CSV table of C-alpha atoms in Angstrom, one decimal:
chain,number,residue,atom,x,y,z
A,1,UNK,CA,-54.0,3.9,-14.7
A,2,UNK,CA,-50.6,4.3,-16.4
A,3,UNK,CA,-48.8,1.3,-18.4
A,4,UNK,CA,-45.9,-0.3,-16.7
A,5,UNK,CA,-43.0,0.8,-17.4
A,6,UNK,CA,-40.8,-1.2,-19.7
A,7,UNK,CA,-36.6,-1.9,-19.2
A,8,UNK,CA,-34.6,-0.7,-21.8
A,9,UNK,CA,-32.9,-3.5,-23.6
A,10,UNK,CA,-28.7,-2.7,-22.6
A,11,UNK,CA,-29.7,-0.5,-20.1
A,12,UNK,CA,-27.3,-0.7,-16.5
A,13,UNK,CA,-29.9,-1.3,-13.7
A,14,UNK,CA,-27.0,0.3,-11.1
A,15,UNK,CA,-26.7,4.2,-10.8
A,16,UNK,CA,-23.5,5.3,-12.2
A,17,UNK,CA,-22.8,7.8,-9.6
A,18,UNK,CA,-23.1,5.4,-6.8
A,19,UNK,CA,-21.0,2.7,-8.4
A,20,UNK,CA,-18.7,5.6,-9.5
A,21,UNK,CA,-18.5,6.4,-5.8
A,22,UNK,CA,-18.4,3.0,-4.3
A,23,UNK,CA,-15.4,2.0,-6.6
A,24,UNK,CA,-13.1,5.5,-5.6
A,25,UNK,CA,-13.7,4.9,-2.2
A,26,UNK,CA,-12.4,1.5,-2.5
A,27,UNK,CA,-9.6,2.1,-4.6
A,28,UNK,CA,-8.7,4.7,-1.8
A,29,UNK,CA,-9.3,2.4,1.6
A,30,UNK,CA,-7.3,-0.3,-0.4
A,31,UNK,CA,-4.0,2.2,-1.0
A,32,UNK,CA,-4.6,3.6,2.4
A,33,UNK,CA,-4.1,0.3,3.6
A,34,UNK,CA,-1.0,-0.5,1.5
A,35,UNK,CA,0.3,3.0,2.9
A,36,UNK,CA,-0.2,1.7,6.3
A,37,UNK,CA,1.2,-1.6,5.8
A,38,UNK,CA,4.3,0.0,4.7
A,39,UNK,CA,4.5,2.7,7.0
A,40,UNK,CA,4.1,0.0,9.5
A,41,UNK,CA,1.2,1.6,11.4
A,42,UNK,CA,-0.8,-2.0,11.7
A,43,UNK,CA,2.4,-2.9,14.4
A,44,UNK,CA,1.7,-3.2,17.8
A,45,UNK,CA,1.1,0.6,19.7
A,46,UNK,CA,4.0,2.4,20.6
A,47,UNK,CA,1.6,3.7,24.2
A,48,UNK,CA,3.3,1.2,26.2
A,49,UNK,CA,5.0,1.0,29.5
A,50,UNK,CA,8.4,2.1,28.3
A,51,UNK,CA,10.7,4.6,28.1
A,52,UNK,CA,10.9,5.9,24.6
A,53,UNK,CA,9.3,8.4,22.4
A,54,UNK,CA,5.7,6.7,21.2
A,55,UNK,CA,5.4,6.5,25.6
A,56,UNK,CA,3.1,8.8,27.4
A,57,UNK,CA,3.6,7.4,31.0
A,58,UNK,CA,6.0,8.9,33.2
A,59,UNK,CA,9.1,7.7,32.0
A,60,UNK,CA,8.6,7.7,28.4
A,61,UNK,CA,9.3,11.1,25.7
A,62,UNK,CA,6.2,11.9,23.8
A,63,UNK,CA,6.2,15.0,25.7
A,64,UNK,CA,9.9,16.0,24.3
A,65,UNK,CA,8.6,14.8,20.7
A,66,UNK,CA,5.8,17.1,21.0
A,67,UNK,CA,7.6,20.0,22.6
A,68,UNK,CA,10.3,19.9,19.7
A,69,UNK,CA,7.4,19.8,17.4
A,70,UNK,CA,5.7,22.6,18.7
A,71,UNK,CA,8.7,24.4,18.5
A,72,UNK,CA,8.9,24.1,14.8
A,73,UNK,CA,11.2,20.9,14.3
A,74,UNK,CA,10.6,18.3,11.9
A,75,UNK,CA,9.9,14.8,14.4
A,76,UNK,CA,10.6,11.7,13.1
A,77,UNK,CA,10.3,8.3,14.9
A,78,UNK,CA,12.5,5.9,13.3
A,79,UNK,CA,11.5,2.0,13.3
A,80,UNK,CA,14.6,1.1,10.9
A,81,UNK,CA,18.2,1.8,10.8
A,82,UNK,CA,17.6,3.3,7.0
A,83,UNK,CA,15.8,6.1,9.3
A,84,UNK,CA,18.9,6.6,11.4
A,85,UNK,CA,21.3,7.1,8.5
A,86,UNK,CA,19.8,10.7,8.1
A,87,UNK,CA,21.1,13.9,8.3
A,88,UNK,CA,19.6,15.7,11.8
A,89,UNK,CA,19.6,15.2,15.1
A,90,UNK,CA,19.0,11.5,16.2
A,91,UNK,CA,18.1,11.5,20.0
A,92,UNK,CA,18.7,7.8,21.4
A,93,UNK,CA,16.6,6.2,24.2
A,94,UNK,CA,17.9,2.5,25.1
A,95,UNK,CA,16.4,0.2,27.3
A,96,UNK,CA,18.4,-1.6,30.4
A,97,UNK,CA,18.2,-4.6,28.2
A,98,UNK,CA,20.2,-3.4,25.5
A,99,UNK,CA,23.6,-4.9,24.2
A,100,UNK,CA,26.0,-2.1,24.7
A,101,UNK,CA,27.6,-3.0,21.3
A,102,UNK,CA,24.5,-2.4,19.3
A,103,UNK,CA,23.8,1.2,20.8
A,104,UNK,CA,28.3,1.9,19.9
A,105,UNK,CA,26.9,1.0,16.4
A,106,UNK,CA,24.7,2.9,16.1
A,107,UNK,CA,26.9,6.1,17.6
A,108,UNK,CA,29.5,5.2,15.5
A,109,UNK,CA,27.6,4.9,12.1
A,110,UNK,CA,26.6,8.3,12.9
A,111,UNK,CA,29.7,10.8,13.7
A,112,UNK,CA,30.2,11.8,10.2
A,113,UNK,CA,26.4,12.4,9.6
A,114,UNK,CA,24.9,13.8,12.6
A,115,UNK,CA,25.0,14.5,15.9
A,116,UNK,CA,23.4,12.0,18.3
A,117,UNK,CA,21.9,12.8,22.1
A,118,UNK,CA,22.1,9.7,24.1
A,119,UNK,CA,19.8,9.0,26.9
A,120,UNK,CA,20.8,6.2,29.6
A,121,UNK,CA,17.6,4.3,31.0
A,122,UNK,CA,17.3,4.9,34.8
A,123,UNK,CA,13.4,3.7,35.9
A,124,UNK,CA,12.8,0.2,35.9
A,125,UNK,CA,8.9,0.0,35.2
A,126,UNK,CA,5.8,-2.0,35.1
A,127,UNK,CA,2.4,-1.2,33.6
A,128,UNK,CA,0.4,0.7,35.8
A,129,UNK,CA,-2.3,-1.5,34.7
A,130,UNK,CA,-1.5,-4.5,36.0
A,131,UNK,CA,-0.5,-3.2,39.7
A,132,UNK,CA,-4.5,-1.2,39.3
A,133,UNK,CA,-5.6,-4.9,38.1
A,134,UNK,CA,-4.3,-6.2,41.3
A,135,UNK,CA,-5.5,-3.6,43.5
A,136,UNK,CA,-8.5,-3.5,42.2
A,137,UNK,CA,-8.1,0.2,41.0
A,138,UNK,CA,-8.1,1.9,37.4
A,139,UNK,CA,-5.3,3.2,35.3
A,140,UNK,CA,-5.0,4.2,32.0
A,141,UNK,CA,-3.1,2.7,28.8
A,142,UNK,CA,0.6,3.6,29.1
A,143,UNK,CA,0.5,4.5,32.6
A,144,UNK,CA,3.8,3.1,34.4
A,145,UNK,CA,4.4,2.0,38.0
A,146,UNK,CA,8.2,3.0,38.8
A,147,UNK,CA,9.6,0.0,41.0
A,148,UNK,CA,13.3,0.3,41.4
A,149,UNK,CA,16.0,3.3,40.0
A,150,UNK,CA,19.0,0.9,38.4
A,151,UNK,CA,21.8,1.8,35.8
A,152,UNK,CA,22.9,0.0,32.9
A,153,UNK,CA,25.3,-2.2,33.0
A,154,UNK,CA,26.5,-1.5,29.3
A,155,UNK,CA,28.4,1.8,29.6
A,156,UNK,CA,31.8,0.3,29.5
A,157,UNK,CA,31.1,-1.2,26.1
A,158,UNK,CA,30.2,2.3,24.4
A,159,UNK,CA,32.7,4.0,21.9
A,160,UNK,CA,34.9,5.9,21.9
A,161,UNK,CA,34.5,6.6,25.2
A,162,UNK,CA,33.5,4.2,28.0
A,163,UNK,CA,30.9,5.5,30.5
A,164,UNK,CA,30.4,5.1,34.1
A,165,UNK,CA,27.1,5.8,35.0
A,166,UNK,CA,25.4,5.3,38.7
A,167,UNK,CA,22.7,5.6,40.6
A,168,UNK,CA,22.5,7.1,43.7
A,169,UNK,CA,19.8,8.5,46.7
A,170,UNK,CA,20.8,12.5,47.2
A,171,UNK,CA,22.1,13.8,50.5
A,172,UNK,CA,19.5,16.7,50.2
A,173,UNK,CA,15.9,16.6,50.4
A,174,UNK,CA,15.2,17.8,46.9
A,175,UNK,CA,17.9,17.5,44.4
A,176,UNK,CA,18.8,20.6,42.4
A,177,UNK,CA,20.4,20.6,38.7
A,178,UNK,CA,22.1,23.8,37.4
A,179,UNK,CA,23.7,24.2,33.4
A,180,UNK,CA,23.5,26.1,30.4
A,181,UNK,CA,22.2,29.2,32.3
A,182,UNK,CA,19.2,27.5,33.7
A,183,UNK,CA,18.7,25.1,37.2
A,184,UNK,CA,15.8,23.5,38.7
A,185,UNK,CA,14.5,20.8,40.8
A,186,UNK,CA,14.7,17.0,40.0
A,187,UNK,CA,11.8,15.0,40.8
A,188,UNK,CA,12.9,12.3,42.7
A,189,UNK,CA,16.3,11.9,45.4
A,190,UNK,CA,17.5,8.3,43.0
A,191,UNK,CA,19.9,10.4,40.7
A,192,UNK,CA,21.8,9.4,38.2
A,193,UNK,CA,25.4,10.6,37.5
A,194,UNK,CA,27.7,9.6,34.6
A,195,UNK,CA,31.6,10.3,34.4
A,196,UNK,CA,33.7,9.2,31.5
A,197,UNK,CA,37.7,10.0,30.4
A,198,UNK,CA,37.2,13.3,28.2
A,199,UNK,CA,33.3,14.3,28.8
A,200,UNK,CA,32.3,18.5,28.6
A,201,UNK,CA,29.9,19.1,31.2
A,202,UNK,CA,27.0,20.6,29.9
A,203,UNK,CA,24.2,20.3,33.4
A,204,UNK,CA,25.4,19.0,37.4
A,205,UNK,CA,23.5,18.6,40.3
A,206,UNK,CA,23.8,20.3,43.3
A,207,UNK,CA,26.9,18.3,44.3
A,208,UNK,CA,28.9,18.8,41.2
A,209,UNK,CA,28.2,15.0,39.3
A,210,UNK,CA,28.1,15.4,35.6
A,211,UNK,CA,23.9,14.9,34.6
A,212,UNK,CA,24.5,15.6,31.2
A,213,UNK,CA,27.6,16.6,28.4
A,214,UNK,CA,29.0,15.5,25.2
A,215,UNK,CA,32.1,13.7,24.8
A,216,UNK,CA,35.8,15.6,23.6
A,217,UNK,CA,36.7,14.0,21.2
A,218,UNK,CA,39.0,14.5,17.6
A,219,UNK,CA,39.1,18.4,18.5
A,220,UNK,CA,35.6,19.0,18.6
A,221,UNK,CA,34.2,21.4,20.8
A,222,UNK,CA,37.2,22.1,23.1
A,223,UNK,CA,34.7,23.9,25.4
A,224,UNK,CA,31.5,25.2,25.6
A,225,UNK,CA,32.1,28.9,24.4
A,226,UNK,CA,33.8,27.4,21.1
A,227,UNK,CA,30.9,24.9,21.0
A,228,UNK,CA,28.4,28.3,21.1
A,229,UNK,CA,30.1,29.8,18.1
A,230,UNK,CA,29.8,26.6,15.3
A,231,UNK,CA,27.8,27.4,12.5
A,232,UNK,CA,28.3,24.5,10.4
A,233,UNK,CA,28.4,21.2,12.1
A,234,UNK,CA,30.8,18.4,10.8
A,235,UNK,CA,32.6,20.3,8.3
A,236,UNK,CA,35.5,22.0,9.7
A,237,UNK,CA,35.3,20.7,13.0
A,238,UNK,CA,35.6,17.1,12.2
A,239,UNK,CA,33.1,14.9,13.9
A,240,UNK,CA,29.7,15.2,15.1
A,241,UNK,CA,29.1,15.9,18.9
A,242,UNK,CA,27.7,13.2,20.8
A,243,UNK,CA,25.8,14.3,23.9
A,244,UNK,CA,25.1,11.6,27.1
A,245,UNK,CA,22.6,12.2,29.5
A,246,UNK,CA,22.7,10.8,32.7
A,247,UNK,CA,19.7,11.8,34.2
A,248,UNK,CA,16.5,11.1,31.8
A,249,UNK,CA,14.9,13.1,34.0
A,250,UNK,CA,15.7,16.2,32.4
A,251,UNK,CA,14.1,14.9,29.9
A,252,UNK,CA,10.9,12.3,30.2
A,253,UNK,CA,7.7,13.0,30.5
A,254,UNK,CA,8.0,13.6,34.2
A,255,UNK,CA,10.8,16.2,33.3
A,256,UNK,CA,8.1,18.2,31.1
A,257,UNK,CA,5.6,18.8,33.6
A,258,UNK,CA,8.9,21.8,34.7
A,259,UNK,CA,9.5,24.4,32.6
A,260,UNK,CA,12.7,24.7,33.6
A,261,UNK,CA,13.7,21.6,32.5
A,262,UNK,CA,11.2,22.1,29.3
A,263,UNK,CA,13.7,25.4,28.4
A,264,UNK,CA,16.9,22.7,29.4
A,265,UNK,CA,16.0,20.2,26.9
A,266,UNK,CA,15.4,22.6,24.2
A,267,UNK,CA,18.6,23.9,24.9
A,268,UNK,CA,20.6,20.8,24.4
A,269,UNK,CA,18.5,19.8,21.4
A,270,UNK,CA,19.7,23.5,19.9
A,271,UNK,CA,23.3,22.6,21.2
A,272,UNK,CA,23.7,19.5,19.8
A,273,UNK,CA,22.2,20.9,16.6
A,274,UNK,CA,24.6,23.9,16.9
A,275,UNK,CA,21.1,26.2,16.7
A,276,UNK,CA,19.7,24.9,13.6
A,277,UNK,CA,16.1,23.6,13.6
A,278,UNK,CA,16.8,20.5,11.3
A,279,UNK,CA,15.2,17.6,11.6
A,280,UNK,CA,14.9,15.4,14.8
A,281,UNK,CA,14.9,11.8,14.4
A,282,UNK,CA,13.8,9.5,17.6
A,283,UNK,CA,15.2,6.1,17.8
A,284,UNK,CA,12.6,3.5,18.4
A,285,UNK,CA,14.7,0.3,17.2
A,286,UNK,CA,16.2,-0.4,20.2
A,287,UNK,CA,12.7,-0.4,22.1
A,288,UNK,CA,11.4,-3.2,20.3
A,289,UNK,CA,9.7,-1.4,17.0
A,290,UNK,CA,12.3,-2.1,14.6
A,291,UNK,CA,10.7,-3.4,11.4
A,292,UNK,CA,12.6,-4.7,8.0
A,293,UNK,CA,12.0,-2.7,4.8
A,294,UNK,CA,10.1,-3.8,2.5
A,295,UNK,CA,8.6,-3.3,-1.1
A,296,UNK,CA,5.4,-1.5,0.3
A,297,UNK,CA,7.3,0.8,2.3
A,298,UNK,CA,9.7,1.4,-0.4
A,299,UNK,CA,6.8,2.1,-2.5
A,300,UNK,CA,6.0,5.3,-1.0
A,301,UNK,CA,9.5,6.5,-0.5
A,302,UNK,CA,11.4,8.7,-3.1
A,303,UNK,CA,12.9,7.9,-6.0
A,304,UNK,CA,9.7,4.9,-6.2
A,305,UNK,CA,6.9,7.2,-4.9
A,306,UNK,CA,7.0,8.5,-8.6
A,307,UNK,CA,6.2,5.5,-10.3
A,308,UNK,CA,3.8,4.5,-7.6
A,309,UNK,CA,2.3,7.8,-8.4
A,310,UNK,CA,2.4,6.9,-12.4
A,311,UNK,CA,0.6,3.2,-11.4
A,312,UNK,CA,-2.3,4.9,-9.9
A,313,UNK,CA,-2.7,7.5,-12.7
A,314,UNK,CA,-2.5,4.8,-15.1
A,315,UNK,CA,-4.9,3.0,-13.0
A,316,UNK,CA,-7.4,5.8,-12.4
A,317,UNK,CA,-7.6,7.0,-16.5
A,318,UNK,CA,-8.1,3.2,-17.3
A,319,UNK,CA,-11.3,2.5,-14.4
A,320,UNK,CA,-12.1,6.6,-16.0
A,321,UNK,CA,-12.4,5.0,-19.7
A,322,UNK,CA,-13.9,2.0,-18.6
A,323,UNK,CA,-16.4,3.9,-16.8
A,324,UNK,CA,-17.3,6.4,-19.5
A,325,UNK,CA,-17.3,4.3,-22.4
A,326,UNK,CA,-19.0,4.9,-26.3
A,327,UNK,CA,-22.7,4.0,-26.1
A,328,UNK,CA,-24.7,1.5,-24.4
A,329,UNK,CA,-23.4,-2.1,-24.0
A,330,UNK,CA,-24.4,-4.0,-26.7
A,331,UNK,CA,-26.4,-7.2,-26.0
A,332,UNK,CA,-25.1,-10.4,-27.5
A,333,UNK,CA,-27.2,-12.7,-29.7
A,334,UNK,CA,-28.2,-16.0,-28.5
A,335,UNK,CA,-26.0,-19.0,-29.8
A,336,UNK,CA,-28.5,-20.9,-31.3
A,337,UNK,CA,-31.8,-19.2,-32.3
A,338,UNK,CA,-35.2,-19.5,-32.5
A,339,UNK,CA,-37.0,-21.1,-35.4
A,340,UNK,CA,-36.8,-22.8,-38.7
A,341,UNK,CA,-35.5,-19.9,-40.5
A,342,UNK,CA,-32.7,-19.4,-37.8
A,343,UNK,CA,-32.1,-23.6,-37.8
A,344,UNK,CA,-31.9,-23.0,-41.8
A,345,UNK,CA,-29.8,-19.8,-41.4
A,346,UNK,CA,-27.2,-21.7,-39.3
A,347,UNK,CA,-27.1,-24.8,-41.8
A,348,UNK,CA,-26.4,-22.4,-44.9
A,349,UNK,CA,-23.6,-20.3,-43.0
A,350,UNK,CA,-22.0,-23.6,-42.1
A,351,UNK,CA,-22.0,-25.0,-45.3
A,352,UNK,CA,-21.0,-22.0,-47.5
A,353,UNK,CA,-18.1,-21.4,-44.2
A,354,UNK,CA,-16.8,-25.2,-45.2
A,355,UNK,CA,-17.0,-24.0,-48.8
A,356,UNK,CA,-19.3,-27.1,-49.9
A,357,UNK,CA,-22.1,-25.9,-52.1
A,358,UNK,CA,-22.0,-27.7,-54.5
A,359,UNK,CA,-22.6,-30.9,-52.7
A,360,UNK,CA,-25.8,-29.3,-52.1
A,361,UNK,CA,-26.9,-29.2,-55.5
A,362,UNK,CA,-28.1,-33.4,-56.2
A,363,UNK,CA,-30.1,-33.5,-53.0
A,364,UNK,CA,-32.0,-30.0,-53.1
A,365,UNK,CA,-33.0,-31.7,-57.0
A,366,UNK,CA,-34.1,-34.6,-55.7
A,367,UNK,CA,-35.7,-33.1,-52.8
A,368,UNK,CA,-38.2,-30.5,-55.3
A,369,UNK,CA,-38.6,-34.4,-57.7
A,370,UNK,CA,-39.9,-36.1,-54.5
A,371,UNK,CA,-41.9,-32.9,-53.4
A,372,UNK,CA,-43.6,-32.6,-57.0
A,373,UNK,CA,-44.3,-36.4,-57.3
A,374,UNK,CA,-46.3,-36.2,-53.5
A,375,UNK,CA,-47.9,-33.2,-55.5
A,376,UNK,CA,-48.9,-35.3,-58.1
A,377,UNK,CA,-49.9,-38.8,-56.3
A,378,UNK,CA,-47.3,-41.0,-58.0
A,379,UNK,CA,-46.7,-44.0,-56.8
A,380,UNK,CA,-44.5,-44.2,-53.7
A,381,UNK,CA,-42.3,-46.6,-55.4
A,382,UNK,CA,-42.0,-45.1,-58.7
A,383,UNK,CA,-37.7,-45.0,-59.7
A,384,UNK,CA,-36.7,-41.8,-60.4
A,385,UNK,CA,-36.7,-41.5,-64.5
A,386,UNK,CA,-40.5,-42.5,-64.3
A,387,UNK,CA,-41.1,-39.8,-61.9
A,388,UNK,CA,-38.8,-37.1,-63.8
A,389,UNK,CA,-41.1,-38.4,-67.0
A,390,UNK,CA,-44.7,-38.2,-65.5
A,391,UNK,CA,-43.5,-34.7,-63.7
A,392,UNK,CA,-42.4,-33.4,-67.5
A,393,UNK,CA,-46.0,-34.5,-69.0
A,394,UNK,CA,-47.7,-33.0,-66.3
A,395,UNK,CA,-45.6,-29.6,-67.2
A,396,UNK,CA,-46.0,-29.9,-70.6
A,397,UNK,CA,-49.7,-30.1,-70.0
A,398,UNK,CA,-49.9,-26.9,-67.7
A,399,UNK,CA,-47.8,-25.2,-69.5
A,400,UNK,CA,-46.4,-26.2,-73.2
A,401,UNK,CA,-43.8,-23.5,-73.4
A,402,UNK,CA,-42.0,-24.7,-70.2
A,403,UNK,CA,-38.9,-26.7,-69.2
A,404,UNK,CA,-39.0,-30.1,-69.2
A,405,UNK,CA,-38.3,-30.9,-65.5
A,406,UNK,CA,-36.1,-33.3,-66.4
A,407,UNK,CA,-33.6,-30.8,-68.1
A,408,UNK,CA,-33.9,-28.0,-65.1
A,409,UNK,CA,-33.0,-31.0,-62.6
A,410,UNK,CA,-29.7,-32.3,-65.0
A,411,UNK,CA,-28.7,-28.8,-64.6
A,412,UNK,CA,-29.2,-28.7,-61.2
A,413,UNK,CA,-26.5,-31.5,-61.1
A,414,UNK,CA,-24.3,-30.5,-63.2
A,415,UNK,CA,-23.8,-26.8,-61.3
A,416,UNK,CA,-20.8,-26.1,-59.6
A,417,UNK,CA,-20.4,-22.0,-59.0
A,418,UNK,CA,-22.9,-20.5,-56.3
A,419,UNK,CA,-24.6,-18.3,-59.2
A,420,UNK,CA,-25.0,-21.5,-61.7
A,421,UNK,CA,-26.7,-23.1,-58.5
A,422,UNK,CA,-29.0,-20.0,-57.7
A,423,UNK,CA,-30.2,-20.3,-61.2
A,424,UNK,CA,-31.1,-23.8,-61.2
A,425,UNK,CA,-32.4,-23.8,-58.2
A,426,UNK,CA,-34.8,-20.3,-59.2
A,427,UNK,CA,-35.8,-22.7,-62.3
A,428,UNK,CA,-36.4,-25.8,-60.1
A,429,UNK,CA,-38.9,-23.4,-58.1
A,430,UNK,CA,-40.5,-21.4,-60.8
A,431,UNK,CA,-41.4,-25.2,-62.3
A,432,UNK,CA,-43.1,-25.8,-58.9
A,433,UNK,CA,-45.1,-22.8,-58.8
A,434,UNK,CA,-46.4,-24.0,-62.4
A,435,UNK,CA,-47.8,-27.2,-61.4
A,436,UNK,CA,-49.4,-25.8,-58.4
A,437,UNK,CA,-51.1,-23.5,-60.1
């Protein structure tokens, strides 16, 4: 039968590669979540019944994000206006509800940084959930029931061109759209047209309305054949080119289900970006996502992302060097040991702290007088010069060649040094041994 085994005194009693592990996987779930906080993915989800880029029902532009992705572009969704003040393409998808002024802003803030594609709202919508709820059928999230085809009512306070858009049910069976060296069909007869006072178009429908073209404006792109031979946007031509479409039907999720309208849109994504494949920034503000900046999001953005990088080095060497200290922890003392000796220990170290020893030196002689007269069996009441003189015979009769006790004790007094007092005191006890002898 083998002994039980014994815990080592300092020993940790916790693995260290588990704690190790436990501790970098929450140091990493707890910046993750500060990374997420600012990047603002803990909002609400951008899968609703809408018509904007987070929006996979039929009216929405995830498709066109992911198309534009897949075709090598660098897709952004912007939930600031900081995100809109970059260089690239920013494509714009407003709601019927927006203010007019607020998306002339927006245009305006951009002409001498980038082009902007503007896409007027056309569907009004409802989530397809509620109308399956109500029927007692099933859809899934994001799904959209389309109830009525309406234009907004904010085109005449754009800038610097006012736009007249309208809707309106096609004469033919299936509308037709034709532009940029491609046509197709449109899904549905409700068609929306736009005409303004100096507008290039760029796609019409079968009976000549404008669907889609970019306003002429400050000299910029005169017509379509000087517009194909730009090679550096904004620098010699002036302004950047703003493109409005009509019809987001060459565009939504419905339109990508064509490929002929897939090619279309890629086509006016290259236009507007005169053939470059810069980045491609998707407006989300105006949809309801807009979200203030804030110390956590500017945490991770450059020039700060370098001293938030610098924190969490600092912070990983220090947990590294706490982790893999020198030794084993020592284990403190009690306050207050065990024992006479430790009780006598503590008395002496508080006494020679307070620098007092000599105070010391009249009771410990008096304490070895009254020991020695117990030895003896003097009487209890005997004064202390009879005791002193009865503890000298007794001495001298042990041991003729000793110290009277008397003088050893008068010394004893009289000390004031620590080594006077260890002498007198090493006389005082080599006196005691001799009468006990």
């Amino acid at each position: 039968m083998s002994a039980p085994s014994v815990p080592v005194v300092g020993s940790s009693p916790f693995n260290p590669r588990a704690v190790l592990a436990m501790v970098l996987f929450g140091a990493v779930v707890f910046v993750a979540l500060l990374w997420m906080l600012g990047a603002g993915l803990t909002s609400r989800p951008e899968n609703t019944a809408d018509a904007h880029a987070g929006s996979k029902g039929l009216t929405g532009f995830a498709g066109l994000a992911q198309l534009l992705e897949a075709q090598g572009y660098q897709v952004t969704r912007a939930r600031n206006e900081t995100g809109l003040q970059k260089p690239g393409l920013v494509i714009l998808t407003p709601p019927h509800t927006t203010e007019g002024k607020q998306v002339a802003k927006l245009i305006k803030d951009r002409r001498y940084i980038g082009p902007t594609i503007l896409v007027l709202p056309k569907w009004q919508t409802m989530p397809a959930e509620l109308m399956a709820l109500a029927g007692g059928g099933q859809a899934k999230k994001g799904w959209v029931a389309l109830s009525d085809a309406e234009s907004p009512d904010w085109g005449q306070d754009l800038e610097p061109q006012k736009l007249s858009p309208k809707v309106e049910k096609h004469s033919a069976d299936r509308p037709s759209w034709q532009g940029l060296g491609l046509s197709g069909w449109l899904p549905d007869k409700r068609v929306q047209t736009v005409t303004a006072p100096r507008m290039v178009t760029l796609v019409r429908d079968s009976g000549g309305a404008e669907l889609a073209g970019y306003l002429d404006d400050e000299g910029y792109y005169p017509d379509l054949a000087a517009a194909a031979e730009v090679e550096s946007l904004g620098e010699d031509e002036g302004l950047y080119p703003v493109i409005i479409v009509a019809e987001p039907d060459l565009l939504n999720n419905w339109a990508m289900a064509d490929r002929s309208r897939g090619l279309l849109a890629l086509e006016l994504v290259s236009l507007a970006s005169a053939g470059e494949r810069g980045p491609v920034t998707f407006d989300l503000t105006l949809n309801g996502f807009k979200t203030a900046p804030n110390l956590l999001t500017l945490a991770f953005q450059p020039p700060f992302v370098a001293a938030t990088f610098c924190l969490l080095l600092a912070a990983l060497i220090a947990g590294w060097r706490a982790f893999r200290r020198y030794g084993p922890p020592l284990v403190e003392g009690r306050a207050i040991a065990f024992g006479k000796r430790a009780l006598v220990s503590n008395s002496a170290g508080l006494v020679r702290r307070a620098g007092r020893l000599h105070l010391l030196a009249a009771p410990y002689a008096t304490l070895v007088r009254d020991r020695l007269a117990r030895q003896l069996s003097l009487p209890r009441h005997t004064d202390a010069a009879a005791a002193e003189t009865a503890i000298d015979r007794a001495l001298a009769a042990s041991d003729p060649a000793a110290m009277p006790f008397s003088v050893a004790a008068a010394r004893m007094r009289s000390a004031r040094r620590p080594a006077d007092l260890v002498r007198a005191a090493h006389t005082l006890f080599a006196l005691e041994r001799t009468l006990k002898r």
